[in-house]
């Protein structure tokens, strides 16, 4: 029998703040202070501090370099361009490295796509974004470099909020799932050049959609 995990106050606080950020109840660029969060959640400042530090690690919060105040991450066009430039270097190199990867290593990519399918079926947007992120992380992992994987994770962490908002506007689509499935099939078949072309095209489209989402107002809830 599996043990029941009881969430601590800090874990509950992290989950509550994360949900408010990802659902746009707290908007990008908003200032976050320990005092305000402690009052809103009815918990101690020490617990809030732990929760905020966790969200900084996740990339959802950043510290303003001028004021040192925590803010919800907000990306501009230059940020997006730099992140996607770095992603292209890392992920396309990962595709090349997949040619020498073991069959067992390749299965990780297949499992991530299966998680995307489950998220689409359940209408789980955060789960879809997480599985999407894992697909790309698995690709970089073919390089067998923890430093490069950590770098990629940091980049994806900065995109996570924008990706979740973008998927919330458009929905966790079967089209996105199909694209990742096609990419996974190419990797599993070791069709390296085709996989690189497929990924490069998807990254170009994703970057353009991300840039357009920065200037377009969010869709009204239905």
Short mmCIF file of C-alpha atoms in Angstrom, two decimals:
data_model
loop_
_atom_site.label_atom_id
_atom_site.label_comp_id
_atom_site.label_asym_id
_atom_site.label_seq_id
_atom_site.Cartn_x
_atom_site.Cartn_y
_atom_site.Cartn_z
CA UNK A 1 0.00 0.00 0.00
CA UNK A 2 1.33 3.44 -0.92
CA UNK A 3 1.80 5.92 1.89
CA UNK A 4 -0.46 8.98 1.89
CA UNK A 5 1.54 12.18 1.51
CA UNK A 6 0.16 15.00 3.61
CA UNK A 7 1.07 18.37 2.17
CA UNK A 8 2.78 20.80 4.48
CA UNK A 9 1.62 24.39 4.91
CA UNK A 10 4.55 25.49 2.75
CA UNK A 11 3.58 23.05 -0.03
CA UNK A 12 -0.04 24.17 0.08
CA UNK A 13 1.11 27.80 -0.08
CA UNK A 14 3.34 27.09 -3.08
CA UNK A 15 0.46 25.35 -4.86
CA UNK A 16 -1.93 28.23 -4.08
CA UNK A 17 0.46 30.92 -5.31
CA UNK A 18 1.41 28.92 -8.39
CA UNK A 19 -2.26 28.50 -9.31
CA UNK A 20 -2.91 32.23 -8.92
CA UNK A 21 0.06 33.08 -11.15
CA UNK A 22 -0.66 30.49 -13.85
CA UNK A 23 -4.37 31.37 -13.95
CA UNK A 24 -3.58 35.12 -14.32
CA UNK A 25 -5.20 36.01 -10.98
CA UNK A 26 -1.79 37.55 -10.34
CA UNK A 27 -0.56 39.14 -13.56
CA UNK A 28 2.99 39.22 -15.01
CA UNK A 29 4.93 42.16 -13.59
CA UNK A 30 2.92 42.22 -10.34
CA UNK A 31 4.91 42.85 -7.17
CA UNK A 32 4.86 40.12 -4.55
CA UNK A 33 5.72 40.89 -0.92
CA UNK A 34 6.01 38.58 2.06
CA UNK A 35 3.70 40.74 4.20
CA UNK A 36 0.91 40.86 1.63
CA UNK A 37 1.06 37.13 0.91
CA UNK A 38 1.20 36.26 4.62
CA UNK A 39 -1.96 38.30 5.24
CA UNK A 40 -3.76 36.90 2.19
CA UNK A 41 -2.93 33.26 2.92
CA UNK A 42 -3.09 33.54 6.70
CA UNK A 43 0.34 32.01 7.27
CA UNK A 44 3.66 33.10 8.75
CA UNK A 45 6.19 35.20 6.86
CA UNK A 46 8.73 32.39 7.24
CA UNK A 47 6.40 29.99 5.42
CA UNK A 48 5.66 32.61 2.74
CA UNK A 49 9.39 33.17 2.29
CA UNK A 50 9.87 29.44 1.68
CA UNK A 51 7.04 29.40 -0.84
CA UNK A 52 8.34 32.45 -2.69
CA UNK A 53 11.85 31.01 -2.87
CA UNK A 54 10.42 27.84 -4.44
CA UNK A 55 8.57 29.86 -7.08
CA UNK A 56 11.76 31.77 -7.84
CA UNK A 57 13.46 28.41 -8.44
CA UNK A 58 10.59 27.44 -10.77
CA UNK A 59 11.10 30.64 -12.76
CA UNK A 60 7.67 32.10 -12.01
CA UNK A 61 9.05 34.88 -9.81
CA UNK A 62 12.11 37.08 -10.33
CA UNK A 63 13.73 39.80 -8.27
CA UNK A 64 13.69 43.26 -9.82
CA UNK A 65 17.37 44.24 -10.15
CA UNK A 66 16.61 47.89 -9.34
CA UNK A 67 14.21 47.54 -6.40
CA UNK A 68 15.09 44.00 -5.24
CA UNK A 69 11.35 43.37 -4.94
CA UNK A 70 9.96 40.04 -6.16
CA UNK A 71 7.76 40.24 -9.25
CA UNK A 72 5.85 37.77 -11.39
CA UNK A 73 8.04 37.04 -14.40
CA UNK A 74 7.29 39.21 -17.42
CA UNK A 75 9.05 38.62 -20.75
CA UNK A 76 9.60 41.12 -23.54
CA UNK A 77 10.32 40.45 -27.20
CA UNK A 78 14.10 40.56 -26.71
CA UNK A 79 13.86 37.97 -23.90
CA UNK A 80 11.80 35.63 -26.08
CA UNK A 81 14.21 35.96 -29.02
CA UNK A 82 17.24 35.18 -26.84
CA UNK A 83 15.56 32.20 -25.19
CA UNK A 84 14.54 30.66 -28.51
CA UNK A 85 17.99 31.27 -29.97
CA UNK A 86 19.50 29.31 -27.10
CA UNK A 87 16.84 26.61 -27.36
CA UNK A 88 17.66 26.05 -31.01
CA UNK A 89 21.33 25.51 -30.23
CA UNK A 90 20.67 23.06 -27.39
CA UNK A 91 17.71 21.14 -28.78
CA UNK A 92 19.03 20.69 -32.32
CA UNK A 93 22.32 19.47 -30.86
CA UNK A 94 20.27 17.04 -28.78
CA UNK A 95 18.60 15.70 -31.91
CA UNK A 96 22.00 15.04 -33.46
CA UNK A 97 23.15 13.28 -30.28
CA UNK A 98 20.05 11.07 -30.31
CA UNK A 99 21.61 9.13 -33.19
CA UNK A 100 23.93 7.49 -30.67
CA UNK A 101 21.44 7.23 -27.82
CA UNK A 102 20.35 3.86 -26.45
CA UNK A 103 16.86 2.54 -27.14
CA UNK A 104 16.15 2.93 -23.42
CA UNK A 105 17.08 6.62 -23.53
CA UNK A 106 14.77 7.16 -26.50
CA UNK A 107 11.83 5.74 -24.56
CA UNK A 108 11.89 8.79 -22.26
CA UNK A 109 10.77 10.94 -25.17
CA UNK A 110 7.98 8.49 -26.00
CA UNK A 111 6.79 8.59 -22.38
CA UNK A 112 6.68 12.40 -22.40
CA UNK A 113 4.47 12.33 -25.51
CA UNK A 114 2.18 9.85 -23.75
CA UNK A 115 1.86 12.34 -20.88
CA UNK A 116 0.92 15.04 -23.39
CA UNK A 117 -1.80 12.78 -24.78
CA UNK A 118 -3.21 12.22 -21.30
CA UNK A 119 -3.20 15.96 -20.64
CA UNK A 120 -5.08 16.67 -23.89
CA UNK A 121 -7.68 14.04 -23.04
CA UNK A 122 -8.16 15.58 -19.57
CA UNK A 123 -8.04 19.21 -20.72
CA UNK A 124 -5.15 19.68 -18.31
CA UNK A 125 -3.30 22.77 -19.54
CA UNK A 126 -0.58 22.90 -16.84
CA UNK A 127 -0.05 19.17 -17.37
CA UNK A 128 0.17 19.71 -21.13
CA UNK A 129 2.81 22.44 -20.68
CA UNK A 130 4.78 20.27 -18.26
CA UNK A 131 4.74 17.30 -20.66
CA UNK A 132 5.66 19.60 -23.56
CA UNK A 133 8.61 20.87 -21.53
CA UNK A 134 9.65 17.30 -20.74
CA UNK A 135 9.67 16.40 -24.45
CA UNK A 136 12.22 19.12 -25.10
CA UNK A 137 14.16 18.33 -21.93
CA UNK A 138 14.44 14.69 -23.02
CA UNK A 139 15.82 15.88 -26.35
CA UNK A 140 18.55 17.93 -24.68
CA UNK A 141 19.27 15.03 -22.32
CA UNK A 142 20.62 13.05 -25.28
CA UNK A 143 23.71 15.27 -24.97
CA UNK A 144 24.47 13.58 -21.61
CA UNK A 145 25.49 16.90 -20.05
CA UNK A 146 23.92 17.91 -16.74
CA UNK A 147 25.20 21.48 -17.23
CA UNK A 148 23.46 21.82 -20.61
CA UNK A 149 20.31 20.20 -19.23
CA UNK A 150 20.28 22.63 -16.30
CA UNK A 151 20.76 25.54 -18.69
CA UNK A 152 17.85 24.32 -20.81
CA UNK A 153 15.68 23.84 -17.71
CA UNK A 154 16.37 27.44 -16.72
CA UNK A 155 15.33 28.65 -20.17
CA UNK A 156 12.13 26.60 -20.11
CA UNK A 157 11.38 27.82 -16.59
CA UNK A 158 11.37 31.39 -17.90
CA UNK A 159 8.96 30.36 -20.68
CA UNK A 160 6.63 28.30 -18.48
CA UNK A 161 4.30 31.12 -17.48
CA UNK A 162 3.98 32.49 -21.01
CA UNK A 163 3.48 28.97 -22.39
CA UNK A 164 0.70 28.26 -19.89
CA UNK A 165 -1.07 31.52 -20.74
CA UNK A 166 -0.69 30.81 -24.46
CA UNK A 167 -2.15 27.30 -24.12
CA UNK A 168 -4.94 28.63 -21.89
CA UNK A 169 -5.96 30.99 -24.69
CA UNK A 170 -5.76 28.32 -27.38
CA UNK A 171 -6.31 25.14 -25.40
CA UNK A 172 -4.18 22.00 -25.07
CA UNK A 173 -4.65 20.97 -28.67
CA UNK A 174 -4.57 17.69 -30.48
CA UNK A 175 -2.55 19.48 -33.15
CA UNK A 176 0.25 20.19 -30.69
CA UNK A 177 0.16 16.58 -29.57
CA UNK A 178 0.32 15.34 -33.16
CA UNK A 179 3.37 17.50 -33.86
CA UNK A 180 5.23 16.11 -30.86
CA UNK A 181 4.18 12.59 -31.79
CA UNK A 182 5.60 13.05 -35.28
CA UNK A 183 8.86 14.37 -33.84
CA UNK A 184 9.08 11.45 -31.42
CA UNK A 185 8.47 8.96 -34.23
CA UNK A 186 11.29 10.51 -36.28
CA UNK A 187 13.69 10.30 -33.32
CA UNK A 188 12.72 6.70 -32.59
CA UNK A 189 13.27 5.85 -36.26
CA UNK A 190 16.61 7.71 -36.06
CA UNK A 191 15.63 9.93 -38.97
CA UNK A 192 17.94 12.63 -37.64
CA UNK A 193 17.88 15.18 -40.46
CA UNK A 194 14.10 15.06 -40.75
CA UNK A 195 13.76 15.37 -36.99
CA UNK A 196 16.03 18.44 -36.99
CA UNK A 197 14.03 20.10 -39.76
CA UNK A 198 10.77 19.27 -37.99
CA UNK A 199 11.98 20.68 -34.66
CA UNK A 200 13.48 23.81 -36.21
CA UNK A 201 10.18 24.60 -37.92
CA UNK A 202 8.20 24.07 -34.72
CA UNK A 203 10.55 26.31 -32.74
CA UNK A 204 10.18 29.06 -35.35
CA UNK A 205 6.39 28.84 -35.15
CA UNK A 206 6.41 28.68 -31.34
CA UNK A 207 8.61 31.77 -31.12
CA UNK A 208 6.31 33.72 -33.44
CA UNK A 209 3.23 32.69 -31.46
CA UNK A 210 4.96 33.69 -28.23
CA UNK A 211 5.87 37.11 -29.64
CA UNK A 212 2.32 37.65 -30.88
CA UNK A 213 0.93 36.70 -27.45
CA UNK A 214 3.01 39.45 -25.83
CA UNK A 215 1.11 42.16 -27.72
CA UNK A 216 -2.31 40.52 -28.02
CA UNK A 217 -4.82 40.89 -25.15
CA UNK A 218 -5.87 37.62 -23.47
CA UNK A 219 -9.09 36.05 -24.67
CA UNK A 220 -12.11 36.52 -22.47
CA UNK A 221 -13.08 33.52 -20.37
CA UNK A 222 -15.98 31.50 -21.68
#
